[in-house]
């Protein structure tokens, strides 16, 4: 296990090095110049040249990359060209909301998705099954902004149970988490259902049924642990991508998460912020994947890492 | 057996739902949303704005918005009719040669830190700005600054620079507390000190900015009724981007001032009791920028033909829901240098006239030879691309333009791109036309748009006689003579039409639960001193 983790960590370093090149090239090759954005209509050619030199944007690309990499190795993600804040400061401000929202929505997705998916599998081809399949389809296909506005209108505007927008503690994350969780719950339900249907046909399930085990025990002790591996993979992937922020939901609920920060930075061509943030997201995503892989062995004793 | 399980299962689903629901309701009952309470309960004025300023350090920002501008006050300002009015300076003088500007400061002014605002303090602030501002090039040829006594501050220019007055009034060079800025270094943006009616309290980046009343403030603008401290305890800016969300917040009563009301929501808000709608004309306009180096548009006949194909009224009525005014000439009425003569002439020259447009195109060799409705030359139809940023009103506008140009026989292709990409394509000359805008306080904006040293990054239009006028306009200190110079420059723009001015926006602001909110169209700022919250 330790050797496996070490191996994975080593390959992570290689991956992140590749990612750093990719991010750097993407950020520098997309059209648009941060200097003309900073100067706006006062971007006279003279002012542009001066500012570009001041920011080091007139250096050859490889030299700029070496600067970026050199800083990365010392843990410095760079400083915003617009706000003067370091990327770490910006992440520290924005990441807690993103993390809370991701955890909250993955919990919602897991509870509802796994439960409904299991019910649908057990009650295959019944009305309940069809209802679950249909509602999960609705959850997956309803646009996020629409669900968000609907939830705000009912629970915040009409019933006044929540603030309409903004972050005022965990409770203000419930509506956005439901918005995000609904689509994921739909996917998880479908995946759990098909995975469970496979498992239900297995000999050990039939044996358990023949021995007179209660259905609930059968499903939760014998069925679900065997059916859950692909579901965990999907939850892990969803969690990883949620950690990169959920732009639409953040905008509608006016939450200051990492997604809206990245979009603002891209719009302004705030290169250091974009580079630093995307690199940070890549690290988080890769680490989440590693953790998920390790969780497999905890859930399923048949999986060993040597 | 299965049935039994299902009963248990459904019970647990219900239970889980109940737990989640109970969790929410118990939290909301003990901790009701602060934002829903703030405007009604306390004496906090809540303003919704779209964009959180990058920094509160005035000298490091490139544009002043009301959210960071209210911390500071300019030396001079314009009153509600556009006349120069005292700000922190009670008077100013310009030497005969136009090179020395002397400002006499009001007495008793203090920064938020408690430091007195003296000639020396203003001098230090000015020097700091020259050192750190990314837009210092707009300030003019400053040679040196000096404080001649406690209340006098002088700016020496190497050559006369008439737009300096507009720069002073723009608020971009307003005095900051340079002593505190020096102490705090980069941290000044997080703990700023100016002379405005409010002082910094706290900031949640991207979400809100809260200010508290400056109790020492007694230098309110002359055009405000209340010259003393503002009549609310706190001013809070909330940055809400989504139109539906901020509309719901406003309707719910959590916001007093809703700025930039989406045009299609105005009617709905007007129908609500207690809502007042305030319209303010912008200090700039939207225009079609031609690439004047493009083989098609280096021919003035084609530029004119396109200008004559445009009908501005439907653009304003449909794309902006009526919240704007058509502009035919080079300047809107809110900018110094606007001439009614020029605007009337422009209207005569460029009101829609398809016959004239077709004639001009025919003169340039473009006629519809195959009867497909599009003019062509050498077998190729006249097809041009317009770049437009993804703003909904802009997109509606270009769609209308597309159908208007089609009636004249021109095929308009629409390309939606981010503004950063559009600017990049303009700087690489790889564009035909773009829907652009500008905003400034003075006709000197033409210098940035058309003077030969700057035209390279704009519309690539330059004329020696135009350059001469634009340079003369910068050095002429007599207002009347200067006005004539810009009239002449505008005549050239009318005859050459390197662009097609389209409309000036009217920014709509909705208020509710307050009294006395007025926006000065010449500074675009709200008069905070007179606002009171209804009890």
PDB file of N, CA, C and O in Angstrom, chain B residues 295-296 302 361-362 364-370 372 374-383:
ATOM      1  N   UNK B 295      -9.496  46.946 -47.049  1.00  0.00           N
ATOM      2  CA  UNK B 295      -9.687  47.405 -48.426  1.00  0.00           C
ATOM      3  C   UNK B 295     -11.090  47.975 -48.661  1.00  0.00           C
ATOM      4  O   UNK B 295     -11.246  48.939 -49.409  1.00  0.00           O
ATOM      5  N   UNK B 296     -12.105  47.379 -48.017  1.00  0.00           N
ATOM      6  CA  UNK B 296     -13.466  47.881 -48.221  1.00  0.00           C
ATOM      7  C   UNK B 296     -13.640  49.255 -47.597  1.00  0.00           C
ATOM      8  O   UNK B 296     -14.190  50.176 -48.198  1.00  0.00           O
ATOM      9  N   UNK B 302     -18.071  53.511 -48.978  1.00  0.00           N
ATOM     10  CA  UNK B 302     -18.666  52.335 -48.321  1.00  0.00           C
ATOM     11  C   UNK B 302     -18.954  52.619 -46.847  1.00  0.00           C
ATOM     12  O   UNK B 302     -19.955  52.156 -46.306  1.00  0.00           O
ATOM     13  N   UNK B 361     -22.739  52.963 -52.962  1.00  0.00           N
ATOM     14  CA  UNK B 361     -22.132  51.652 -53.215  1.00  0.00           C
ATOM     15  C   UNK B 361     -21.962  51.438 -54.718  1.00  0.00           C
ATOM     16  O   UNK B 361     -20.933  50.918 -55.178  1.00  0.00           O
ATOM     17  N   UNK B 362     -22.968  51.886 -55.507  1.00  0.00           N
ATOM     18  CA  UNK B 362     -22.880  51.739 -56.964  1.00  0.00           C
ATOM     19  C   UNK B 362     -21.690  52.542 -57.483  1.00  0.00           C
ATOM     20  O   UNK B 362     -20.934  52.070 -58.348  1.00  0.00           O
ATOM     21  N   UNK B 364     -19.061  53.060 -55.999  1.00  0.00           N
ATOM     22  CA  UNK B 364     -17.833  52.335 -55.643  1.00  0.00           C
ATOM     23  C   UNK B 364     -17.756  50.994 -56.361  1.00  0.00           C
ATOM     24  O   UNK B 364     -16.861  50.191 -56.103  1.00  0.00           O
ATOM     25  N   UNK B 365     -18.713  50.732 -57.248  1.00  0.00           N
ATOM     26  CA  UNK B 365     -18.665  49.511 -58.054  1.00  0.00           C
ATOM     27  C   UNK B 365     -19.472  48.340 -57.494  1.00  0.00           C
ATOM     28  O   UNK B 365     -19.385  47.226 -57.988  1.00  0.00           O
ATOM     29  N   UNK B 366     -20.269  48.583 -56.450  1.00  0.00           N
ATOM     30  CA  UNK B 366     -21.049  47.502 -55.843  1.00  0.00           C
ATOM     31  C   UNK B 366     -22.517  47.635 -56.242  1.00  0.00           C
ATOM     32  O   UNK B 366     -23.197  48.566 -55.822  1.00  0.00           O
ATOM     33  N   UNK B 367     -22.987  46.712 -57.061  1.00  0.00           N
ATOM     34  CA  UNK B 367     -24.413  46.700 -57.421  1.00  0.00           C
ATOM     35  C   UNK B 367     -24.905  45.260 -57.370  1.00  0.00           C
ATOM     36  O   UNK B 367     -24.107  44.322 -57.387  1.00  0.00           O
ATOM     37  N   UNK B 368     -26.217  45.122 -57.323  1.00  0.00           N
ATOM     38  CA  UNK B 368     -26.791  43.772 -57.280  1.00  0.00           C
ATOM     39  C   UNK B 368     -26.967  43.285 -58.709  1.00  0.00           C
ATOM     40  O   UNK B 368     -27.964  43.581 -59.356  1.00  0.00           O
ATOM     41  N   UNK B 369     -25.985  42.528 -59.208  1.00  0.00           N
ATOM     42  CA  UNK B 369     -26.050  42.109 -60.615  1.00  0.00           C
ATOM     43  C   UNK B 369     -26.853  40.825 -60.803  1.00  0.00           C
ATOM     44  O   UNK B 369     -27.359  40.564 -61.869  1.00  0.00           O
ATOM     45  N   UNK B 370     -26.964  40.015 -59.753  1.00  0.00           N
ATOM     46  CA  UNK B 370     -27.649  38.729 -59.941  1.00  0.00           C
ATOM     47  C   UNK B 370     -29.022  38.668 -59.277  1.00  0.00           C
ATOM     48  O   UNK B 370     -29.633  37.609 -59.192  1.00  0.00           O
ATOM     49  N   UNK B 372     -29.939  38.754 -56.209  1.00  0.00           N
ATOM     50  CA  UNK B 372     -30.124  37.987 -54.961  1.00  0.00           C
ATOM     51  C   UNK B 372     -30.334  38.898 -53.747  1.00  0.00           C
ATOM     52  O   UNK B 372     -30.388  38.435 -52.614  1.00  0.00           O
ATOM     53  N   UNK B 374     -28.267  41.077 -52.622  1.00  0.00           N
ATOM     54  CA  UNK B 374     -26.995  41.560 -52.078  1.00  0.00           C
ATOM     55  C   UNK B 374     -26.192  42.229 -53.187  1.00  0.00           C
ATOM     56  O   UNK B 374     -26.159  41.730 -54.318  1.00  0.00           O
ATOM     57  N   UNK B 375     -25.565  43.351 -52.859  1.00  0.00           N
ATOM     58  CA  UNK B 375     -24.738  43.988 -53.882  1.00  0.00           C
ATOM     59  C   UNK B 375     -23.457  43.163 -54.066  1.00  0.00           C
ATOM     60  O   UNK B 375     -23.017  42.499 -53.121  1.00  0.00           O
ATOM     61  N   UNK B 376     -22.915  43.197 -55.255  1.00  0.00           N
ATOM     62  CA  UNK B 376     -21.696  42.421 -55.489  1.00  0.00           C
ATOM     63  C   UNK B 376     -20.742  43.164 -56.416  1.00  0.00           C
ATOM     64  O   UNK B 376     -21.120  44.136 -57.075  1.00  0.00           O
ATOM     65  N   UNK B 377     -19.534  42.696 -56.439  1.00  0.00           N
ATOM     66  CA  UNK B 377     -18.498  43.302 -57.295  1.00  0.00           C
ATOM     67  C   UNK B 377     -17.550  42.172 -57.699  1.00  0.00           C
ATOM     68  O   UNK B 377     -17.170  41.368 -56.836  1.00  0.00           O
ATOM     69  N   UNK B 378     -17.217  42.077 -58.942  1.00  0.00           N
ATOM     70  CA  UNK B 378     -16.356  41.003 -59.462  1.00  0.00           C
ATOM     71  C   UNK B 378     -16.885  39.627 -59.030  1.00  0.00           C
ATOM     72  O   UNK B 378     -16.115  38.741 -58.642  1.00  0.00           O
ATOM     73  N   UNK B 379     -18.191  39.499 -59.016  1.00  0.00           N
ATOM     74  CA  UNK B 379     -18.799  38.197 -58.691  1.00  0.00           C
ATOM     75  C   UNK B 379     -18.871  37.873 -57.213  1.00  0.00           C
ATOM     76  O   UNK B 379     -19.369  36.820 -56.826  1.00  0.00           O
ATOM     77  N   UNK B 380     -18.393  38.777 -56.371  1.00  0.00           N
ATOM     78  CA  UNK B 380     -18.417  38.486 -54.926  1.00  0.00           C
ATOM     79  C   UNK B 380     -19.409  39.406 -54.221  1.00  0.00           C
ATOM     80  O   UNK B 380     -19.385  40.622 -54.432  1.00  0.00           O
ATOM     81  N   UNK B 381     -20.276  38.818 -53.381  1.00  0.00           N
ATOM     82  CA  UNK B 381     -21.231  39.680 -52.663  1.00  0.00           C
ATOM     83  C   UNK B 381     -20.519  40.498 -51.574  1.00  0.00           C
ATOM     84  O   UNK B 381     -19.457  40.097 -51.098  1.00  0.00           O
ATOM     85  N   UNK B 382     -21.127  41.625 -51.213  1.00  0.00           N
ATOM     86  CA  UNK B 382     -20.547  42.474 -50.161  1.00  0.00           C
ATOM     87  C   UNK B 382     -20.896  41.871 -48.801  1.00  0.00           C
ATOM     88  O   UNK B 382     -22.044  41.938 -48.358  1.00  0.00           O
ATOM     89  N   UNK B 383     -19.911  41.220 -48.202  1.00  0.00           N
ATOM     90  CA  UNK B 383     -20.149  40.550 -46.933  1.00  0.00           C
ATOM     91  C   UNK B 383     -19.101  41.025 -45.931  1.00  0.00           C
ATOM     92  O   UNK B 383     -17.905  40.978 -46.199  1.00  0.00           O
TER      93      UNK B 383
END
